[in-house]
Amino acid sequence: MTAKTLMASVAIPILAAATLSQAQGADFNWKKFQGKTITFLANSNPVSQALLTQKADFEKLTGMTLKVDSYQEQQMRQRLVTVMNAHSDEADVFMTLPSREGEQFAAAGWYADLTPLTKDVAGDYNFADLSQALLKAGTFGGKLTSMPMNIEGPILYYRTDILKKCGVEVPKTIKDVEAAAKKLKACDSSITPFVSRGLKPAVAYTFSNMLHNIGGSYMANGKSNLCSPKGKEALETYSGLLRDYGPPGVVNYSFPQISALYRSGRSAMSFESSNELRTVMDGGERLKDTGLAPFPAGEAGQVPTAIGWGLTISAYSKQQDAAWYFVQWATSPEIQKRMALQGIAPPRPAVANDTEYRKWIDEQPVRKEWQAALDVLATKGSSEVGYPIVANPQSREFIGQAVQDLILKQKTVDQACADADKALDALIAQK
Amino acid sequence: MPQATATLTPDRQRLELSALSAPAVIFTVGMIAFPVVYTIWLGFQSFSSTGKQSFVGLANYSKLLSDGEFWHGLWVTIALYVLSLVLQLVLGVWLALVLFHAKRLHGIVRSLFISPFMMPPVVAGMMWLVILDPSLGAANYILQSIGLPPSDWLASPSLVIPTIALVDTWQWTPYVALIVLGGLQSLPPSVYEAAQIDGASPFKTFQRITLPLLLPTIVTATILRSVDLLRFFDIIYITTQGGPGNASNTLNIYGFRVGFEFFNIGYASALMLTLTAIVFGAVLAFNRLRGAVAW
């Protein structure tokens, strides 16, 4: 299916439902499932935390009870695997990352098809305003499986004061990043010039942006493509930046370590998730000396990684209609605006342009840059993180292994990419 | 009025008691047996990436033999086990002797020494992750302030196993020491009096009397630590998740990832049952040893 036909397959039913909902207008009965209890399996991250501050509002509006089962990301997936393998109806609604597990969960039949449910929707829901790219990312085999909760992706956090002190311009290209890191290393040895994810399972999130900017792709003609010239260039550039200009021990770095290093003032450029803004700015020390931008362009321009958490309904839920009321409430313009005011980037352009939200953005220059970077993510972003196959989570392991092999100088780029391609081809062949 | 039980025959009495306790026994046995039986059954199944399930007999076990990651995991598990166990036994016996002979403030000293193993392993893992961070951690700060070069600790493929062994040793040596201390306190004083009369030196006394008499206690400590060390998970999961690369990928971590991250529950069950067999084998071997050194 081409992108156009896929878009059409998503957009047409949704727009039809939207038209229908406009007709329903203010007649929408939020109390239709009063007295029911919905169980929500949540990943305890900033997105769900912001959403759950509004829990009382949902319960008051619908008369339903929202039972929250909240865990850290890994533990949430463990719980989900157990519940879904048992075909249990314990979780009605759960959070999902379509870019990671979407193919796998859809093929396993764990997602309910939301398309028919979207006909029962409040008049002000405004489907057309939701990010079409994220809706597309949550559509598998023509079935809409999740509604986007936020938009996020890795962006470059850089220290304006250090760059100025060292006479370094803000990088415009990947080559500029390498040149800037080299100059920063010579200028101030106490500062880590560049940091990004080095922890094996976490590498794909940031590496994908580099690969796509350079013009590489994970697959070509149904085979793994890391040993293509562009693939090797991406592997060498990413690992070289971390090996030569990253912090010692970068192979264990994921978002907590990167944010801590940047917040403490020890790194000049950090390539990390837009979601980390609040953590990085915690304490206020980095508010005045931080600039933000999407990752600089490569030969293929800027193809930033843009993903989002989605809310989905379990295929085994016995009350999917009632669960849909929670999903539509949680992804409605009003709730997404309230979440945006807590620093959760909205997956709706209309919310991003809302007066109240713009006022919040305008309060600090760094928020303006953050929103500008997110606008680029929303318009140019790709949700491909790791291989577009059912075993996507496992594919990330092999990408991370190749990068680590190069950071630790355990293999040459030819060996590392060949080993990764061999393992990934076997994974691609699996059904 | 005569009591009803007085008229019951012993057989009837036994039958009634059995009937009364049966629900509790059935429940307890069921709770223990069900997960084991279920895991054995899962070990004969294959789950595709999409969760499709099929019976594959012993295929998961034959796959183990040709799986390089399994053999690597086994090697990492054994290396970590041997290194940690030796360190904990040597330091634990030493610490027990110190505590046994402490004349002053022994209450405070004992409380201080046992505090590490009171700490949840996740908390200990998080704490050491911060201390050992090569950029921001206290460990490298101390090394550099005394003129030594910084270390990559958990980020170095060659240092990660010794570093994790040191963290585990920090946490569990006091536990070994407490067990050995109990053994020391139960040793008969008469043999020490005889040694003193014979003019034995403190080292000879330790070598010829204390250590041989302590052996059953040390073997008990070895069994208890073996069970934990062969199933080592929490601190590795918190600090390295099996990395860098797969340098700290123990069998337990590997099985967890296969099951819960790659969703191949069948193969993960086969891995875990193999690990369970290894743990059982070690416990049985040490139990025999305990019998041989008993006095």
XYZ file of C-alpha atoms in Angstrom:
726
model
C 0.000 0.000 0.000
C 1.407 3.393 -0.978
C 1.490 6.288 1.447
C -1.281 8.015 -0.531
C -3.684 5.100 -0.469
C -2.871 4.474 3.159
C -3.589 8.100 3.972
C -6.840 7.844 2.089
C -7.780 4.680 3.925
C -7.204 6.447 7.235
C -8.553 9.855 6.339
C -11.778 8.857 4.596
C -13.393 6.873 7.425
C -12.188 9.385 9.970
C -13.439 12.398 8.042
C -16.749 10.619 7.449
C -17.042 10.010 11.159
C -16.071 13.630 11.785
C -18.844 14.855 9.498
C -21.307 12.608 11.266
C -20.145 13.872 14.639
C -20.575 17.500 13.589
C -24.179 16.629 12.855
C -24.568 15.173 16.340
C -23.300 18.451 17.783
C -24.143 19.180 21.377
C -26.457 16.177 21.680
C -23.551 13.926 22.583
C -24.351 11.927 25.689
C -21.181 11.589 27.759
C -23.133 9.782 30.483
C -24.074 6.872 28.194
C -21.887 4.444 30.142
C -22.382 5.901 33.591
C -21.498 3.506 36.394
C -18.985 1.451 34.383
C -15.337 1.064 35.366
C -12.585 1.401 32.755
C -9.129 -0.016 33.489
C -6.263 1.957 31.985
C -2.814 0.336 31.753
C -0.490 3.341 31.683
C 3.181 3.938 31.139
C 4.168 6.215 33.993
C 5.842 8.842 31.797
C 5.246 12.626 31.554
C 2.472 12.058 28.971
C 0.298 9.867 31.193
C 1.181 11.900 34.263
C -0.128 15.061 32.573
C -3.247 13.225 31.384
C -4.027 11.755 34.767
C -4.044 15.163 36.446
C -7.414 15.489 34.628
C -8.782 12.112 35.792
C -11.431 13.655 38.060
C -12.729 15.648 35.087
C -13.318 12.428 33.121
C -15.097 10.732 35.994
C -17.314 13.769 36.578
C -18.127 14.154 32.876
C -18.974 10.507 32.204
C -19.999 9.111 35.570
C -17.573 6.271 34.899
C -14.731 5.202 37.171
C -11.208 5.207 35.761
C -9.021 2.552 37.353
C -5.366 3.298 36.608
C -2.747 0.553 36.512
C 0.497 2.479 36.082
C 4.048 1.147 35.631
C 7.381 2.219 34.208
C 7.653 1.545 30.471
C 9.420 -1.832 30.626
C 7.237 -3.112 33.433
C 4.105 -1.911 31.651
C 5.057 -3.995 28.605
C 5.699 -7.039 30.800
C 2.275 -6.649 32.331
C 0.721 -6.130 28.916
C 2.369 -9.242 27.451
C 1.063 -11.322 30.352
C -2.459 -9.911 30.148
C -2.740 -10.159 26.366
C -1.229 -13.629 26.093
C -3.867 -14.774 28.553
C -6.563 -13.074 26.377
C -7.624 -11.335 29.566
C -9.985 -8.376 29.677
C -8.131 -6.899 32.675
C -6.959 -3.882 30.665
C -9.550 -2.001 28.623
C -7.261 0.771 27.427
C -3.457 0.830 27.216
C -0.721 3.115 26.007
C 1.256 2.015 22.984
C 4.131 3.222 20.879
C 3.067 2.365 17.308
C 6.546 3.045 15.912
C 7.973 0.322 18.142
C 5.408 -2.376 18.737
C 2.601 -1.383 16.370
C 3.280 -3.995 13.676
C 3.770 -6.698 16.287
C 0.708 -5.963 18.406
C -1.467 -5.484 15.305
C -0.326 -8.817 13.855
C -0.943 -10.492 17.224
C -4.493 -9.085 17.205
C -4.078 -7.197 20.462
C -5.510 -3.897 19.204
C -9.226 -3.336 18.761
C -10.195 -1.750 15.453
C -11.096 1.810 16.416
C -12.561 2.727 13.009
C -16.175 1.744 13.814
C -15.921 3.279 17.290
C -14.984 6.674 15.864
C -18.581 7.090 14.657
C -19.664 7.663 18.247
C -17.863 10.909 18.892
C -18.510 14.308 20.495
C -19.125 17.265 18.205
C -16.003 19.182 19.203
C -13.582 16.275 18.733
C -12.265 17.515 15.361
C -10.617 14.462 13.789
C -9.255 16.459 10.880
C -7.009 18.414 13.214
C -5.164 15.354 14.542
C -1.692 14.795 13.050
C -2.331 12.727 9.932
C 1.225 11.357 10.099
C 0.598 9.970 13.590
C -2.795 8.575 12.626
C -1.071 6.877 9.713
C 1.571 5.501 12.073
C -1.231 3.984 14.165
C -3.000 2.378 11.197
C -2.224 -1.237 10.320
C -3.888 -3.187 7.522
C -6.355 -0.356 7.029
C -7.460 -0.488 10.658
C -7.040 2.491 12.934
C -5.579 1.065 16.127
C -4.639 4.022 18.315
C -5.296 7.709 18.803
C -2.241 9.992 19.206
C -1.597 11.473 22.650
C 1.447 13.616 21.867
C 4.163 14.254 19.334
C 7.812 13.875 20.220
C 11.196 13.184 18.726
C 14.883 13.766 19.320
C 16.070 17.363 19.004
C 19.422 19.067 19.496
C 19.895 20.911 22.797
C 22.943 23.177 22.603
C 24.654 25.625 24.944
C 24.631 29.074 23.368
C 27.196 30.445 25.864
C 29.758 27.677 25.276
C 29.376 27.827 21.502
C 29.879 31.610 21.648
C 32.898 31.309 23.955
C 34.535 28.818 21.598
C 33.624 30.727 18.427
C 31.401 27.927 17.131
C 28.388 28.648 14.930
C 25.150 26.751 15.544
C 25.532 23.645 13.318
C 23.452 23.653 10.142
C 24.600 20.280 8.780
C 25.870 16.979 10.143
C 29.377 17.919 8.989
C 28.985 21.113 11.042
C 28.157 19.028 14.114
C 31.405 17.068 13.704
C 33.406 20.263 13.137
C 31.732 21.976 16.105
C 32.435 18.991 18.384
C 36.094 18.989 17.349
C 36.435 22.712 18.018
C 34.626 22.459 21.363
C 36.902 19.627 22.488
C 39.971 21.731 21.737
C 38.442 24.839 23.318
C 37.265 23.422 26.685
C 38.371 19.950 27.765
C 36.075 19.995 30.807
C 32.967 19.956 28.599
C 31.564 16.937 26.754
C 31.165 18.261 23.192
C 28.377 15.939 22.071
C 26.171 13.310 23.670
C 23.424 11.083 22.358
C 22.060 7.632 23.125
C 24.623 4.827 23.308
C 22.683 2.205 25.295
C 22.031 -0.707 22.941
C 18.203 -0.877 22.919
C 17.930 2.943 23.003
C 20.266 3.785 20.092
C 17.697 3.388 17.274
C 15.654 6.364 18.509
C 18.409 8.871 17.751
C 20.381 6.906 15.155
C 17.331 6.690 12.838
C 17.312 10.485 12.517
C 20.992 10.431 11.485
C 20.435 7.581 9.010
C 17.461 9.292 7.363
C 19.182 12.707 7.217
C 22.183 11.123 5.502
C 19.858 9.472 3.002
C 20.098 5.882 4.188
C 17.322 3.395 4.748
C 16.972 0.357 6.967
C 15.713 -1.906 4.214
C 16.065 -2.200 0.458
C 14.429 -4.905 -1.654
C 13.280 -6.755 1.436
C 16.805 -7.018 2.868
C 18.657 -5.207 5.622
C 20.565 -2.252 4.187
C 23.052 -1.195 6.873
C 26.026 -2.135 4.686
C 24.944 0.271 1.942
C 27.327 3.247 1.583
C 24.810 5.545 3.296
C 24.189 3.000 6.045
C 27.894 2.678 6.756
C 28.312 6.457 6.677
C 25.518 6.843 9.231
C 27.019 4.136 11.475
C 30.488 5.679 11.297
C 29.296 9.254 11.811
C 27.004 8.452 14.757
C 29.447 6.157 16.544
C 32.387 8.448 15.720
C 30.657 11.427 17.320
C 29.993 9.434 20.483
C 33.413 7.748 20.579
C 35.499 10.859 19.913
C 33.363 13.573 21.496
C 30.953 11.766 23.820
C 31.274 11.183 27.567
C 33.170 8.163 28.907
C 30.765 5.284 29.364
C 28.407 6.549 26.669
C 27.474 2.938 25.806
C 25.299 2.999 28.938
C 23.691 6.349 28.141
C 19.992 6.757 27.542
C 17.732 9.695 28.322
C 18.251 9.863 32.127
C 22.047 10.070 31.834
C 21.967 12.483 28.872
C 19.543 14.848 30.573
C 21.519 14.728 33.828
C 24.767 15.502 31.997
C 23.277 18.411 30.069
C 21.383 19.833 33.045
C 24.559 19.778 35.136
C 26.243 21.953 32.505
C 28.724 19.272 31.445
C 27.756 18.889 27.793
C 27.667 21.426 24.969
C 25.389 19.564 22.534
C 22.857 16.912 23.487
C 20.714 15.030 21.018
C 17.755 13.884 23.071
C 13.966 13.658 23.132
C 11.817 16.791 22.997
C 9.984 15.264 25.981
C 13.051 15.863 28.125
C 12.643 19.660 28.008
C 11.028 19.794 31.429
C 13.713 17.550 32.976
C 16.562 19.431 31.333
C 15.180 22.798 32.438
C 14.488 21.575 35.974
C 16.141 23.984 38.397
C 16.195 26.740 35.775
C 19.967 26.776 35.218
C 19.744 25.900 31.513
C 16.840 28.237 30.701
C 19.007 31.157 29.638
C 21.864 29.389 27.873
C 20.070 26.706 25.835
C 19.161 26.731 22.159
C 17.013 24.050 20.534
C 16.730 22.845 16.962
C 15.895 19.728 14.961
C 18.993 17.663 14.199
C 21.012 19.363 11.429
C 20.523 18.284 7.827
C 22.478 15.654 5.955
C 22.635 14.981 2.230
C 18.943 14.046 2.270
C 17.978 17.177 4.191
C 16.147 17.063 7.509
C 14.109 13.935 8.149
C 13.576 14.117 11.897
C 12.184 11.234 13.862
C 8.641 12.060 14.955
C 6.694 9.604 17.025
C 3.959 9.749 19.586
C 2.360 7.656 22.271
C -1.057 6.378 21.328
C -4.083 5.323 23.314
C -5.576 2.046 22.201
C -8.326 -0.325 23.248
C -7.599 -3.955 24.017
C -9.077 -6.463 21.560
C -10.063 -8.502 24.627
C -11.898 -5.691 26.419
C -15.539 -6.558 27.004
C -16.550 -2.902 27.059
C -14.892 -1.372 24.042
C -17.682 1.183 23.552
C -17.222 2.565 27.059
C -13.418 2.406 26.702
C -13.707 4.501 23.549
C -15.293 7.278 25.631
C -12.111 7.442 27.685
C -9.933 7.397 24.564
C -11.856 10.173 22.846
C -11.950 12.266 26.014
C -8.181 11.833 26.538
C -7.355 12.805 22.945
C -9.909 15.619 22.666
C -8.750 19.180 21.859
C -9.592 20.452 25.354
C -7.654 17.750 27.229
C -4.721 17.936 24.817
C -4.588 21.688 25.400
C -4.469 21.135 29.165
C -1.688 18.577 28.661
C 0.171 20.985 26.359
C 0.182 23.593 29.126
C 2.075 21.001 31.174
C 4.740 20.656 28.461
C 3.309 17.748 26.455
C 3.613 18.650 22.773
C 0.132 18.338 21.248
C -0.496 16.171 18.166
C -3.027 18.792 16.991
C -1.854 21.908 15.080
C -4.975 23.780 16.256
C -3.956 23.211 19.897
C -0.407 24.279 19.079
C -1.879 27.558 17.774
C -4.279 28.047 20.673
C -4.010 31.515 22.276
C -3.527 30.223 25.803
C -0.892 27.734 24.676
C 0.921 30.369 22.568
C 0.998 32.646 25.624
C 2.649 29.821 27.604
C 5.134 29.262 24.776
C 5.930 32.980 24.545
C 6.790 33.154 28.259
C 10.291 31.784 27.581
C 12.459 31.923 24.435
C 13.490 28.289 24.923
C 9.839 27.198 24.690
C 9.524 29.085 21.389
C 12.497 27.192 19.959
C 11.088 23.955 21.325
C 7.764 24.548 19.562
C 9.545 25.583 16.344
C 11.540 22.338 16.403
C 8.347 20.365 17.025
C 6.695 22.096 14.067
C 9.509 20.755 11.856
C 9.019 17.285 13.383
C 5.284 17.467 12.686
C 5.720 18.476 9.052
C 8.855 16.594 7.974
C 9.024 13.768 10.498
C 9.373 10.057 9.913
C 8.095 7.559 12.465
C 10.496 4.839 11.307
C 12.571 3.924 14.362
C 14.280 0.640 13.684
C 13.091 -1.821 11.055
C 9.513 -1.610 9.757
C 8.883 -5.267 10.584
C 6.890 -7.197 13.151
C 10.024 -7.853 15.228
C 10.869 -4.149 15.424
C 11.911 -4.231 19.120
C 14.445 -6.971 18.397
C 15.725 -5.142 15.303
C 16.711 -2.238 17.563
C 19.026 -4.587 19.469
C 21.067 -5.299 16.344
C 21.252 -1.632 15.336
C 22.442 -0.815 18.856
C 24.953 -3.668 18.782
C 26.516 -2.383 15.522
C 26.816 1.133 16.950
C 28.319 -0.163 20.216
C 30.782 -2.376 18.356
C 32.060 0.750 16.615
C 32.080 2.968 19.708
C 34.086 0.323 21.574
C 36.274 -0.318 18.502
C 35.470 -4.007 18.665
C 34.790 -4.278 14.930
C 35.419 -2.392 11.725
C 32.398 -0.754 10.121
C 32.356 -3.483 7.443
C 32.297 -6.235 10.089
C 29.751 -4.463 12.270
C 27.283 -3.750 9.466
C 27.729 -7.220 7.930
C 27.037 -8.938 11.271
C 24.019 -6.703 11.843
C 22.672 -7.248 8.313
C 23.039 -11.029 8.695
C 21.103 -11.067 11.982
C 18.528 -8.602 10.690
C 17.932 -10.541 7.473
C 17.132 -13.589 9.615
C 14.741 -11.440 11.640
C 13.079 -10.040 8.523
C 12.577 -13.596 7.243
C 10.775 -14.611 10.458
C 6.990 -14.691 10.358
C -21.559 -34.955 78.888
C -18.769 -36.923 77.128
C -16.825 -35.013 74.469
C -17.482 -36.083 70.867
C -13.800 -36.484 70.009
C -13.295 -38.940 72.849
C -15.457 -41.450 71.010
C -13.517 -41.201 67.722
C -11.133 -43.949 66.748
C -7.546 -42.858 65.917
C -8.163 -43.627 62.218
C -11.293 -41.513 62.148
C -9.457 -38.749 63.984
C -6.642 -38.812 61.390
C -9.179 -38.752 58.584
C -10.951 -35.734 60.022
C -7.708 -33.863 60.572
C -6.632 -34.659 57.017
C -9.943 -33.468 55.632
C -9.698 -30.231 57.590
C -6.173 -29.446 56.452
C -6.652 -30.684 52.864
C -7.865 -27.363 51.370
C -4.803 -25.525 52.675
C -2.458 -28.269 51.473
C -4.081 -28.429 48.033
C -3.950 -24.635 47.710
C -0.284 -24.454 48.734
C 0.816 -27.323 46.477
C -1.207 -25.839 43.627
C 0.384 -22.446 44.069
C 3.847 -23.991 43.931
C 3.194 -26.594 41.257
C 1.090 -24.623 38.804
C 3.758 -22.083 37.710
C 6.333 -24.868 37.374
C 4.051 -27.132 35.326
C 2.888 -24.175 33.230
C 6.484 -23.135 32.501
C 7.378 -26.716 31.511
C 4.391 -26.720 29.142
C 5.392 -23.324 27.720
C 8.887 -24.687 27.082
C 7.382 -27.065 24.520
C 5.617 -24.254 22.673
C 6.821 -21.780 20.100
C 5.472 -18.248 19.961
C 6.017 -16.270 16.787
C 6.634 -12.521 16.922
C 2.907 -12.076 16.473
C 2.084 -14.299 19.439
C 0.950 -17.320 17.336
C 1.505 -20.465 19.364
C 2.404 -23.974 18.261
C 3.657 -27.184 19.906
C 7.302 -27.834 18.995
C 8.320 -30.616 21.393
C 11.971 -30.338 22.381
C 12.859 -27.872 19.598
C 13.392 -25.011 22.078
C 15.933 -27.142 23.951
C 17.797 -28.220 20.826
C 17.872 -24.541 19.757
C 19.689 -23.771 23.029
C 22.604 -25.942 21.954
C 23.240 -23.924 18.803
C 22.423 -20.524 20.297
C 25.674 -18.604 20.789
C 23.922 -16.102 23.050
C 22.897 -18.942 25.403
C 26.472 -20.198 25.734
C 27.738 -16.655 26.169
C 25.055 -16.073 28.832
C 26.080 -19.268 30.595
C 29.710 -18.174 30.577
C 28.826 -14.710 31.944
C 26.611 -16.287 34.618
C 29.384 -18.642 35.754
C 32.094 -15.955 35.672
C 29.970 -13.594 37.743
C 28.998 -16.418 40.103
C 32.546 -17.619 40.789
C 34.014 -14.133 41.184
C 31.236 -12.870 43.467
C 31.076 -16.034 45.561
C 34.831 -16.188 46.213
C 34.949 -12.503 47.167
C 31.915 -12.789 49.440
C 33.114 -15.928 51.210
C 36.633 -14.607 51.841
C 35.489 -11.171 52.954
C 32.471 -12.584 54.800
C 34.622 -14.906 56.938
C 37.048 -12.054 57.615
C 34.231 -9.699 58.585
C 32.674 -12.351 60.846
C 35.995 -12.783 62.657
C 36.271 -9.007 63.113
C 32.724 -8.809 64.484
C 33.305 -11.876 66.709
C 36.362 -10.353 68.314
C 35.026 -6.757 68.478
C 35.150 -5.781 72.117
C 33.622 -2.307 71.970
C 30.582 -0.866 70.208
C 29.827 -4.228 68.638
C 26.098 -3.368 68.452
C 26.750 -0.263 66.327
C 29.435 -2.007 64.258
C 27.102 -4.929 63.487
C 24.230 -2.598 62.537
C 26.524 -0.628 60.243
C 27.935 -3.710 58.565
C 24.605 -5.384 57.907
C 22.945 -2.255 56.474
C 23.882 -2.901 52.790
C 21.867 -6.096 52.488
C 18.848 -4.430 54.081
C 18.766 -2.140 51.045
C 16.509 -3.234 48.138
C 18.742 -4.325 45.220
C 17.031 -1.837 42.893
C 17.978 1.016 45.217
C 21.519 -0.343 45.514
C 21.720 -0.604 41.703
C 20.550 2.976 41.207
C 22.966 4.220 43.864
C 25.969 2.468 42.304
C 24.943 3.552 38.831
C 25.317 7.150 39.984
C 28.533 6.518 41.927
C 30.154 4.677 39.007
C 29.069 7.088 36.275
C 32.338 7.788 34.451
C 31.516 11.495 33.973
C 29.517 12.556 37.022
C 30.158 9.771 39.555
C 32.030 9.942 42.839
C 34.195 6.862 42.097
C 36.183 8.528 39.313
C 36.329 11.781 41.249
C 38.039 9.942 44.107
C 40.393 8.073 41.750
C 41.424 11.293 40.021
C 41.833 13.232 43.259
C 44.449 10.696 44.417
C 46.233 10.799 41.075
C 44.825 7.620 39.520
C 43.314 7.463 36.034
C 39.495 7.349 35.734
C 37.790 4.068 34.874
C 34.858 3.252 32.608
C 33.496 0.807 35.239
C 30.138 -0.492 33.985
C 30.721 0.880 30.479
C 33.792 -1.228 29.769
C 33.209 -4.736 28.346
C 36.253 -6.024 30.229
C 35.455 -4.344 33.559
C 31.704 -4.737 33.730
C 31.687 -8.228 35.286
C 34.271 -7.429 38.016
C 32.419 -4.165 38.712
C 29.036 -5.861 39.101
C 30.701 -8.537 41.261
C 32.084 -5.765 43.496
C 28.664 -4.129 43.828
C 27.086 -7.466 44.762
C 29.936 -8.181 47.149
C 29.381 -4.806 48.823
C 25.745 -5.706 49.327
C 25.902 -9.364 50.318
C 29.199 -9.844 52.185
C 27.548 -8.769 55.481
C 24.905 -11.473 54.954
C 27.616 -14.125 54.630
C 29.337 -12.598 57.653
C 26.194 -12.903 59.772
C 25.824 -16.596 58.893
C 29.499 -17.270 59.655
C 29.248 -15.242 62.875
C 26.445 -17.558 64.002
C 28.737 -20.522 63.268
C 31.633 -18.957 65.179
C 29.475 -18.381 68.235
C 28.460 -22.047 68.297
C 32.016 -23.462 68.191
C 32.988 -25.430 71.354
C 35.389 -23.378 73.560
C 37.118 -26.541 74.807
C 39.052 -27.070 71.546
C 40.400 -23.496 71.736
C 41.465 -24.037 75.355
C 43.303 -27.207 74.324
C 45.019 -25.344 71.449
C 46.054 -22.558 73.807
C 47.586 -25.087 76.231
C 49.465 -26.658 73.306
C 50.835 -23.197 72.400
C 49.223 -22.896 68.962
C 49.616 -19.496 67.262
C 46.455 -17.507 66.331
C 47.022 -18.283 62.601
C 47.489 -22.005 63.272
C 44.390 -21.973 65.485
C 42.392 -20.404 62.655
C 43.848 -22.731 60.033
C 43.588 -25.996 61.958
C 40.569 -25.453 64.210
C 38.331 -22.518 63.269
C 38.237 -23.044 59.508
C 37.581 -26.824 59.539
C 34.888 -26.430 62.195
C 33.320 -23.556 60.262
C 33.176 -25.471 56.978
C 29.551 -26.682 57.342
C 28.474 -23.090 58.050
C 30.480 -21.786 55.080
C 28.900 -24.404 52.821
C 25.451 -23.304 54.031
C 26.331 -19.712 53.152
C 27.628 -20.942 49.782
C 24.321 -22.681 49.032
C 22.286 -19.609 49.925
C 24.462 -17.265 47.868
C 24.661 -19.738 44.949
C 20.896 -19.714 44.516
C 20.891 -15.907 44.369
C 24.009 -15.497 42.260
C 23.040 -17.990 39.574
C 19.734 -16.153 39.193
C 21.423 -12.736 39.298
C 19.110 -10.154 37.725
C 18.148 -6.957 39.524
C 21.430 -5.050 39.777
C 22.402 -5.948 36.190
C 19.015 -4.933 34.878
C 19.220 -1.571 36.648
C 22.831 -0.794 35.769
C 23.640 -2.238 32.319
C 20.649 -4.214 30.981
C 23.173 -6.833 29.870
C 25.590 -4.407 28.182
C 27.829 -2.922 27.033
C 27.180 -5.034 23.958
C 26.287 -8.318 25.633
C 29.170 -8.319 28.118
C 26.915 -8.714 31.183
C 24.099 -10.625 29.525
C 23.559 -13.394 32.092
C 21.167 -16.265 31.374
C 18.507 -14.651 33.523
C 18.760 -11.293 31.722
C 18.807 -13.056 28.347
C 15.726 -15.118 29.216
C 13.892 -12.039 30.440
C 14.595 -10.148 27.223
C 13.625 -13.074 25.008
C 10.343 -13.437 26.886
C 9.246 -9.920 27.657
C 10.924 -7.782 25.015
C 10.903 -10.144 22.040
C 7.752 -12.006 23.161
C 9.130 -15.517 22.574
C 7.715 -16.934 25.786
C 8.338 -20.564 24.748
C 12.072 -20.189 24.203
C 12.345 -17.982 27.303
C 10.675 -20.739 29.355
C 13.166 -23.300 28.030
C 16.008 -20.946 28.980
C 14.638 -20.403 32.463
C 14.052 -24.112 33.077
C 17.625 -24.814 32.028
C 18.799 -22.161 34.487
C 16.583 -23.696 37.179
C 18.181 -27.096 36.497
C 21.638 -25.517 36.889
C 20.620 -23.934 40.216
C 19.183 -27.247 41.445
C 22.320 -29.077 40.385
C 24.522 -26.615 42.276
C 22.356 -26.863 45.411
C 22.415 -30.672 45.324
C 26.198 -30.728 44.862
C 26.766 -28.340 47.769
C 24.304 -30.284 49.930
C 26.411 -33.401 49.406
C 29.509 -31.395 50.277
C 27.829 -30.176 53.456
C 27.177 -33.763 54.431
C 30.848 -34.606 53.829
C 32.218 -31.773 55.984
C 29.689 -32.083 58.831
C 31.094 -32.775 62.293
